[in-house]
Amino acid sequence: MNLRRRILTVLSTLPVASVLPHVLQAQTTTLKATPQDALGPFYPPQWAGEIDADLVVFGSGAYADGTPLTITGVIRSTDGKALANARVEIWQTDATGKYRHPDDDGEGPAKRGFQGFGRALTDGEGRYRFRTIKPVLYSGRPPHVHFRVVAGGRKELVTQMYFAGDNKERGGNFGFSKERDRLTVAPTAAKDGQRDGLAATFDLVLAAA
Ligand SMILES: [Fe+2]
């Protein structure tokens, strides 16, 4: 018996029922959608001008105060596919606990060299990257980075990223996601040029529209 016929013979003895479920499973990977969280009052009112994925070098060119933080991640759909060209937006406090927003400190953070919010498009493998600082607590809220992700054919995701060891509200939970552990990252030490900083991975999954 030649090799080809031998392989065919072996295959024909395998029970179809034992092979088929695995094939089907591989085609229907389902991921849980990332929980939505409150938009909050400080979503940027306009995105004109120098708004890129590097929040720490802005205007004067000096580094913004604070602990450098690089956030990277992959945006996927619930069927496991990486989403290219998804728009990822973040906004957060500067090192003094202020948002760049007319209802908080206006252009204060920008005058202190911090862009305040940023945006990025995912690459062909669904990846994004931001260079920012670790936000600080304000008004009893633990440090967090707001996210909004928009991708064709998917439900828009508005959520927040929290930090392990310091992810609890100080005064009640006013409509924030109850699934906070799923929104919490544990950053590792990472150099940002000459500065000591942190790196965090925050992968997000978008539900069907
Ligand atoms: Fe906030």
PDB file of C-alpha atoms and ligand atoms in Angstrom:
ATOM      1  CA  MET A   1       0.000   0.000   0.000  1.00  0.00           C
ATOM      2  CA  ASN A   2       1.480   3.356  -0.941  1.00  0.00           C
ATOM      3  CA  LEU A   3       1.643   6.197   1.571  1.00  0.00           C
ATOM      4  CA  ARG A   4      -1.285   8.132   0.154  1.00  0.00           C
ATOM      5  CA  ARG A   5      -3.602   5.120   0.312  1.00  0.00           C
ATOM      6  CA  ARG A   6      -2.374   4.305   3.806  1.00  0.00           C
ATOM      7  CA  ILE A   7      -3.241   7.827   5.040  1.00  0.00           C
ATOM      8  CA  LEU A   8      -6.662   7.644   3.402  1.00  0.00           C
ATOM      9  CA  THR A   9      -7.267   4.288   5.065  1.00  0.00           C
ATOM     10  CA  VAL A  10      -6.340   5.646   8.500  1.00  0.00           C
ATOM     11  CA  LEU A  11      -8.533   8.714   8.003  1.00  0.00           C
ATOM     12  CA  SER A  12     -11.473   6.600   6.935  1.00  0.00           C
ATOM     13  CA  THR A  13     -11.317   4.638  10.192  1.00  0.00           C
ATOM     14  CA  LEU A  14     -11.621   7.794  12.346  1.00  0.00           C
ATOM     15  CA  PRO A  15     -15.168   8.316  13.534  1.00  0.00           C
ATOM     16  CA  VAL A  16     -16.524  11.417  11.846  1.00  0.00           C
ATOM     17  CA  ALA A  17     -18.369  12.431  14.994  1.00  0.00           C
ATOM     18  CA  SER A  18     -15.096  12.760  16.954  1.00  0.00           C
ATOM     19  CA  VAL A  19     -13.434  15.027  14.366  1.00  0.00           C
ATOM     20  CA  LEU A  20     -16.311  17.277  13.342  1.00  0.00           C
ATOM     21  CA  PRO A  21     -16.973  19.047  16.661  1.00  0.00           C
ATOM     22  CA  HIS A  22     -13.335  20.177  16.862  1.00  0.00           C
ATOM     23  CA  VAL A  23     -13.442  21.590  13.349  1.00  0.00           C
ATOM     24  CA  LEU A  24     -16.652  23.463  14.127  1.00  0.00           C
ATOM     25  CA  GLN A  25     -15.245  24.749  17.402  1.00  0.00           C
ATOM     26  CA  ALA A  26     -12.193  26.207  15.675  1.00  0.00           C
ATOM     27  CA  GLN A  27     -14.444  28.149  13.300  1.00  0.00           C
ATOM     28  CA  THR A  28     -16.701  29.610  16.002  1.00  0.00           C
ATOM     29  CA  THR A  29     -14.285  31.033  18.593  1.00  0.00           C
ATOM     30  CA  THR A  30     -16.302  33.345  20.765  1.00  0.00           C
ATOM     31  CA  LEU A  31     -14.752  35.938  23.053  1.00  0.00           C
ATOM     32  CA  LYS A  32     -16.658  37.822  25.707  1.00  0.00           C
ATOM     33  CA  ALA A  33     -17.194  41.458  24.781  1.00  0.00           C
ATOM     34  CA  THR A  34     -15.310  43.940  26.987  1.00  0.00           C
ATOM     35  CA  PRO A  35     -17.734  45.470  29.529  1.00  0.00           C
ATOM     36  CA  GLN A  36     -18.999  48.970  28.807  1.00  0.00           C
ATOM     37  CA  ASP A  37     -18.265  51.593  31.476  1.00  0.00           C
ATOM     38  CA  ALA A  38     -19.411  55.167  32.119  1.00  0.00           C
ATOM     39  CA  LEU A  39     -18.407  57.832  29.559  1.00  0.00           C
ATOM     40  CA  GLY A  40     -17.956  60.353  32.379  1.00  0.00           C
ATOM     41  CA  PRO A  41     -18.231  64.156  32.103  1.00  0.00           C
ATOM     42  CA  PHE A  42     -14.870  64.874  30.439  1.00  0.00           C
ATOM     43  CA  TYR A  43     -15.073  63.344  26.951  1.00  0.00           C
ATOM     44  CA  PRO A  44     -13.047  65.743  24.740  1.00  0.00           C
ATOM     45  CA  PRO A  45     -15.371  68.254  23.032  1.00  0.00           C
ATOM     46  CA  GLN A  46     -13.132  68.634  19.956  1.00  0.00           C
ATOM     47  CA  TRP A  47     -10.362  66.623  18.309  1.00  0.00           C
ATOM     48  CA  ALA A  48      -8.773  69.273  16.079  1.00  0.00           C
ATOM     49  CA  GLY A  49      -5.045  70.021  16.047  1.00  0.00           C
ATOM     50  CA  GLU A  50      -2.133  67.905  17.216  1.00  0.00           C
ATOM     51  CA  ILE A  51      -3.999  64.941  18.659  1.00  0.00           C
ATOM     52  CA  ASP A  52      -1.933  61.811  18.196  1.00  0.00           C
ATOM     53  CA  ALA A  53      -1.062  58.685  20.173  1.00  0.00           C
ATOM     54  CA  ASP A  54       1.779  60.369  22.112  1.00  0.00           C
ATOM     55  CA  LEU A  55       0.274  62.330  25.009  1.00  0.00           C
ATOM     56  CA  VAL A  56       3.525  63.124  26.853  1.00  0.00           C
ATOM     57  CA  VAL A  57       5.330  65.260  24.289  1.00  0.00           C
ATOM     58  CA  PHE A  58       3.041  68.145  23.407  1.00  0.00           C
ATOM     59  CA  GLY A  59       3.554  71.790  22.539  1.00  0.00           C
ATOM     60  CA  SER A  60       6.877  72.814  24.082  1.00  0.00           C
ATOM     61  CA  GLY A  61       8.433  69.408  23.439  1.00  0.00           C
ATOM     62  CA  ALA A  62       9.248  68.871  27.129  1.00  0.00           C
ATOM     63  CA  TYR A  63       8.104  65.680  28.812  1.00  0.00           C
ATOM     64  CA  ALA A  64       4.869  65.993  30.765  1.00  0.00           C
ATOM     65  CA  ASP A  65       5.137  65.329  34.503  1.00  0.00           C
ATOM     66  CA  GLY A  66       4.046  61.954  35.820  1.00  0.00           C
ATOM     67  CA  THR A  67       4.982  58.282  35.609  1.00  0.00           C
ATOM     68  CA  PRO A  68       5.454  57.306  31.945  1.00  0.00           C
ATOM     69  CA  LEU A  69       2.977  54.643  30.848  1.00  0.00           C
ATOM     70  CA  THR A  70       2.849  52.812  27.534  1.00  0.00           C
ATOM     71  CA  ILE A  71      -0.476  51.144  26.760  1.00  0.00           C
ATOM     72  CA  THR A  72      -0.632  48.551  23.996  1.00  0.00           C
ATOM     73  CA  GLY A  73      -3.347  46.124  23.029  1.00  0.00           C
ATOM     74  CA  VAL A  74      -5.271  44.329  20.313  1.00  0.00           C
ATOM     75  CA  ILE A  75      -8.839  45.136  19.285  1.00  0.00           C
ATOM     76  CA  ARG A  76     -10.853  42.054  18.340  1.00  0.00           C
ATOM     77  CA  SER A  77     -14.425  41.166  17.525  1.00  0.00           C
ATOM     78  CA  THR A  78     -16.277  38.531  19.549  1.00  0.00           C
ATOM     79  CA  ASP A  79     -15.521  35.944  16.838  1.00  0.00           C
ATOM     80  CA  GLY A  80     -11.810  36.406  17.544  1.00  0.00           C
ATOM     81  CA  LYS A  81     -10.911  38.413  14.434  1.00  0.00           C
ATOM     82  CA  ALA A  82      -8.409  41.268  14.830  1.00  0.00           C
ATOM     83  CA  LEU A  83     -10.000  44.580  13.771  1.00  0.00           C
ATOM     84  CA  ALA A  84      -7.796  46.712  11.506  1.00  0.00           C
ATOM     85  CA  ASN A  85      -8.374  50.489  11.232  1.00  0.00           C
ATOM     86  CA  ALA A  86     -10.400  50.663  14.437  1.00  0.00           C
ATOM     87  CA  ARG A  87     -10.308  54.162  15.979  1.00  0.00           C
ATOM     88  CA  VAL A  88      -9.128  54.071  19.592  1.00  0.00           C
ATOM     89  CA  GLU A  89      -9.554  57.211  21.716  1.00  0.00           C
ATOM     90  CA  ILE A  90      -8.312  57.746  25.275  1.00  0.00           C
ATOM     91  CA  TRP A  91      -8.656  60.620  27.753  1.00  0.00           C
ATOM     92  CA  GLN A  92      -7.442  60.930  31.326  1.00  0.00           C
ATOM     93  CA  THR A  93      -6.040  63.224  34.036  1.00  0.00           C
ATOM     94  CA  ASP A  94      -2.614  64.768  33.961  1.00  0.00           C
ATOM     95  CA  ALA A  95      -0.193  64.393  36.896  1.00  0.00           C
ATOM     96  CA  THR A  96      -2.160  66.996  38.900  1.00  0.00           C
ATOM     97  CA  GLY A  97      -5.489  65.131  38.549  1.00  0.00           C
ATOM     98  CA  LYS A  98      -6.959  67.505  35.942  1.00  0.00           C
ATOM     99  CA  TYR A  99      -8.693  66.803  32.642  1.00  0.00           C
ATOM    100  CA  ARG A 100      -8.147  68.910  29.548  1.00  0.00           C
ATOM    101  CA  HIS A 101     -11.810  69.877  29.309  1.00  0.00           C
ATOM    102  CA  PRO A 102     -13.750  73.168  29.642  1.00  0.00           C
ATOM    103  CA  ASP A 103     -15.662  71.757  32.659  1.00  0.00           C
ATOM    104  CA  ASP A 104     -12.452  70.829  34.520  1.00  0.00           C
ATOM    105  CA  ASP A 105      -9.149  72.660  33.992  1.00  0.00           C
ATOM    106  CA  GLY A 106      -9.668  73.836  30.414  1.00  0.00           C
ATOM    107  CA  GLU A 107      -6.312  74.001  28.621  1.00  0.00           C
ATOM    108  CA  GLY A 108      -4.439  73.665  31.929  1.00  0.00           C
ATOM    109  CA  PRO A 109      -3.019  70.198  31.215  1.00  0.00           C
ATOM    110  CA  ALA A 110      -1.927  71.300  27.714  1.00  0.00           C
ATOM    111  CA  LYS A 111      -0.119  74.323  29.211  1.00  0.00           C
ATOM    112  CA  ARG A 112       1.688  71.861  31.494  1.00  0.00           C
ATOM    113  CA  GLY A 113       2.799  69.890  28.417  1.00  0.00           C
ATOM    114  CA  PHE A 114       0.264  67.058  28.556  1.00  0.00           C
ATOM    115  CA  GLN A 115      -1.953  66.424  25.535  1.00  0.00           C
ATOM    116  CA  GLY A 116      -4.811  65.183  27.763  1.00  0.00           C
ATOM    117  CA  PHE A 117      -6.396  62.901  25.192  1.00  0.00           C
ATOM    118  CA  GLY A 118      -5.215  60.956  22.185  1.00  0.00           C
ATOM    119  CA  ARG A 119      -6.240  58.738  19.340  1.00  0.00           C
ATOM    120  CA  ALA A 120      -4.782  55.919  17.310  1.00  0.00           C
ATOM    121  CA  LEU A 121      -5.824  53.628  14.478  1.00  0.00           C
ATOM    122  CA  THR A 122      -5.201  49.900  14.805  1.00  0.00           C
ATOM    123  CA  ASP A 123      -2.791  48.317  12.323  1.00  0.00           C
ATOM    124  CA  GLY A 124      -3.488  45.296  10.102  1.00  0.00           C
ATOM    125  CA  GLU A 125      -3.294  42.993  13.112  1.00  0.00           C
ATOM    126  CA  GLY A 126      -5.649  45.051  15.254  1.00  0.00           C
ATOM    127  CA  ARG A 127      -2.859  46.535  17.403  1.00  0.00           C
ATOM    128  CA  TYR A 128      -2.743  50.010  18.947  1.00  0.00           C
ATOM    129  CA  ARG A 129      -0.204  51.845  21.113  1.00  0.00           C
ATOM    130  CA  PHE A 130      -0.300  54.968  23.280  1.00  0.00           C
ATOM    131  CA  ARG A 131       2.429  56.769  25.175  1.00  0.00           C
ATOM    132  CA  THR A 132       0.981  58.564  28.167  1.00  0.00           C
ATOM    133  CA  ILE A 133       1.419  58.897  31.947  1.00  0.00           C
ATOM    134  CA  LYS A 134      -0.242  56.987  34.744  1.00  0.00           C
ATOM    135  CA  PRO A 135      -3.363  58.981  35.676  1.00  0.00           C
ATOM    136  CA  VAL A 136      -3.904  59.949  39.305  1.00  0.00           C
ATOM    137  CA  LEU A 137      -7.006  59.805  41.484  1.00  0.00           C
ATOM    138  CA  TYR A 138      -9.475  62.695  41.554  1.00  0.00           C
ATOM    139  CA  SER A 139     -12.831  63.235  43.301  1.00  0.00           C
ATOM    140  CA  GLY A 140     -12.593  59.876  45.038  1.00  0.00           C
ATOM    141  CA  ARG A 141     -12.127  57.944  41.807  1.00  0.00           C
ATOM    142  CA  PRO A 142      -9.214  55.529  41.471  1.00  0.00           C
ATOM    143  CA  PRO A 143      -6.724  56.182  38.630  1.00  0.00           C
ATOM    144  CA  HIS A 144      -8.277  55.241  35.283  1.00  0.00           C
ATOM    145  CA  VAL A 145      -7.933  55.822  31.556  1.00  0.00           C
ATOM    146  CA  HIS A 146     -11.124  56.324  29.524  1.00  0.00           C
ATOM    147  CA  PHE A 147     -11.424  54.453  26.218  1.00  0.00           C
ATOM    148  CA  ARG A 148     -13.768  54.787  23.247  1.00  0.00           C
ATOM    149  CA  VAL A 149     -13.338  52.399  20.318  1.00  0.00           C
ATOM    150  CA  VAL A 150     -15.125  52.687  16.979  1.00  0.00           C
ATOM    151  CA  ALA A 151     -14.855  49.966  14.318  1.00  0.00           C
ATOM    152  CA  GLY A 152     -17.032  49.263  11.276  1.00  0.00           C
ATOM    153  CA  GLY A 153     -19.840  46.781  11.852  1.00  0.00           C
ATOM    154  CA  ARG A 154     -19.228  46.575  15.612  1.00  0.00           C
ATOM    155  CA  LYS A 155     -20.961  48.116  18.572  1.00  0.00           C
ATOM    156  CA  GLU A 156     -19.097  51.189  19.807  1.00  0.00           C
ATOM    157  CA  LEU A 157     -17.199  50.431  23.017  1.00  0.00           C
ATOM    158  CA  VAL A 158     -16.953  53.016  25.792  1.00  0.00           C
ATOM    159  CA  THR A 159     -15.056  51.777  28.812  1.00  0.00           C
ATOM    160  CA  GLN A 160     -12.322  52.541  31.355  1.00  0.00           C
ATOM    161  CA  MET A 161      -9.016  50.898  32.263  1.00  0.00           C
ATOM    162  CA  TYR A 162      -8.087  50.550  35.959  1.00  0.00           C
ATOM    163  CA  PHE A 163      -4.901  49.568  37.792  1.00  0.00           C
ATOM    164  CA  ALA A 164      -4.371  46.480  39.950  1.00  0.00           C
ATOM    165  CA  GLY A 165      -4.098  47.221  43.660  1.00  0.00           C
ATOM    166  CA  ASP A 166      -5.916  50.572  43.351  1.00  0.00           C
ATOM    167  CA  ASN A 167      -9.142  50.008  41.424  1.00  0.00           C
ATOM    168  CA  LYS A 168     -11.827  50.715  44.048  1.00  0.00           C
ATOM    169  CA  GLU A 169     -14.079  53.772  44.223  1.00  0.00           C
ATOM    170  CA  ARG A 170     -13.558  55.805  47.410  1.00  0.00           C
ATOM    171  CA  GLY A 171     -17.187  56.876  47.684  1.00  0.00           C
ATOM    172  CA  GLY A 172     -19.811  54.569  46.183  1.00  0.00           C
ATOM    173  CA  ASN A 173     -20.124  53.160  42.689  1.00  0.00           C
ATOM    174  CA  PHE A 174     -22.169  55.633  40.658  1.00  0.00           C
ATOM    175  CA  GLY A 175     -23.074  53.641  37.592  1.00  0.00           C
ATOM    176  CA  PHE A 176     -19.637  52.250  36.832  1.00  0.00           C
ATOM    177  CA  SER A 177     -19.148  48.743  35.435  1.00  0.00           C
ATOM    178  CA  LYS A 178     -19.576  45.984  38.025  1.00  0.00           C
ATOM    179  CA  GLU A 179     -17.043  43.904  36.095  1.00  0.00           C
ATOM    180  CA  ARG A 180     -14.111  45.987  37.197  1.00  0.00           C
ATOM    181  CA  ASP A 181     -11.689  43.075  37.457  1.00  0.00           C
ATOM    182  CA  ARG A 182     -12.046  42.536  33.714  1.00  0.00           C
ATOM    183  CA  LEU A 183     -11.076  46.181  33.165  1.00  0.00           C
ATOM    184  CA  THR A 184      -8.044  46.112  35.456  1.00  0.00           C
ATOM    185  CA  VAL A 185      -4.447  45.816  34.257  1.00  0.00           C
ATOM    186  CA  ALA A 186      -1.246  45.048  36.165  1.00  0.00           C
ATOM    187  CA  PRO A 187       1.496  47.196  34.583  1.00  0.00           C
ATOM    188  CA  THR A 188       5.109  46.066  34.533  1.00  0.00           C
ATOM    189  CA  ALA A 189       8.223  48.210  34.841  1.00  0.00           C
ATOM    190  CA  ALA A 190       9.397  49.609  31.504  1.00  0.00           C
ATOM    191  CA  LYS A 191      11.836  52.333  30.480  1.00  0.00           C
ATOM    192  CA  ASP A 192      10.534  55.244  28.426  1.00  0.00           C
ATOM    193  CA  GLY A 193      13.790  56.507  26.980  1.00  0.00           C
ATOM    194  CA  GLN A 194      15.813  57.619  30.015  1.00  0.00           C
ATOM    195  CA  ARG A 195      12.821  57.658  32.354  1.00  0.00           C
ATOM    196  CA  ASP A 196      11.565  54.816  34.525  1.00  0.00           C
ATOM    197  CA  GLY A 197       7.989  53.990  33.730  1.00  0.00           C
ATOM    198  CA  LEU A 198       5.336  51.355  33.231  1.00  0.00           C
ATOM    199  CA  ALA A 199       3.833  49.294  30.432  1.00  0.00           C
ATOM    200  CA  ALA A 200       0.339  47.837  30.361  1.00  0.00           C
ATOM    201  CA  THR A 201      -1.520  45.588  27.948  1.00  0.00           C
ATOM    202  CA  PHE A 202      -5.244  46.225  27.491  1.00  0.00           C
ATOM    203  CA  ASP A 203      -6.894  44.013  24.848  1.00  0.00           C
ATOM    204  CA  LEU A 204     -10.473  44.877  23.950  1.00  0.00           C
ATOM    205  CA  VAL A 205     -13.300  42.882  22.384  1.00  0.00           C
ATOM    206  CA  LEU A 206     -16.141  44.585  20.502  1.00  0.00           C
ATOM    207  CA  ALA A 207     -19.617  43.090  20.316  1.00  0.00           C
ATOM    208  CA  ALA A 208     -21.556  42.843  17.045  1.00  0.00           C
ATOM    209  CA  ALA A 209     -23.461  45.999  16.074  1.00  0.00           C
TER     210      ALA A 209
HETATM  211 FE    FE B   1     -12.569  59.934  34.521  1.00  0.00          FE
END
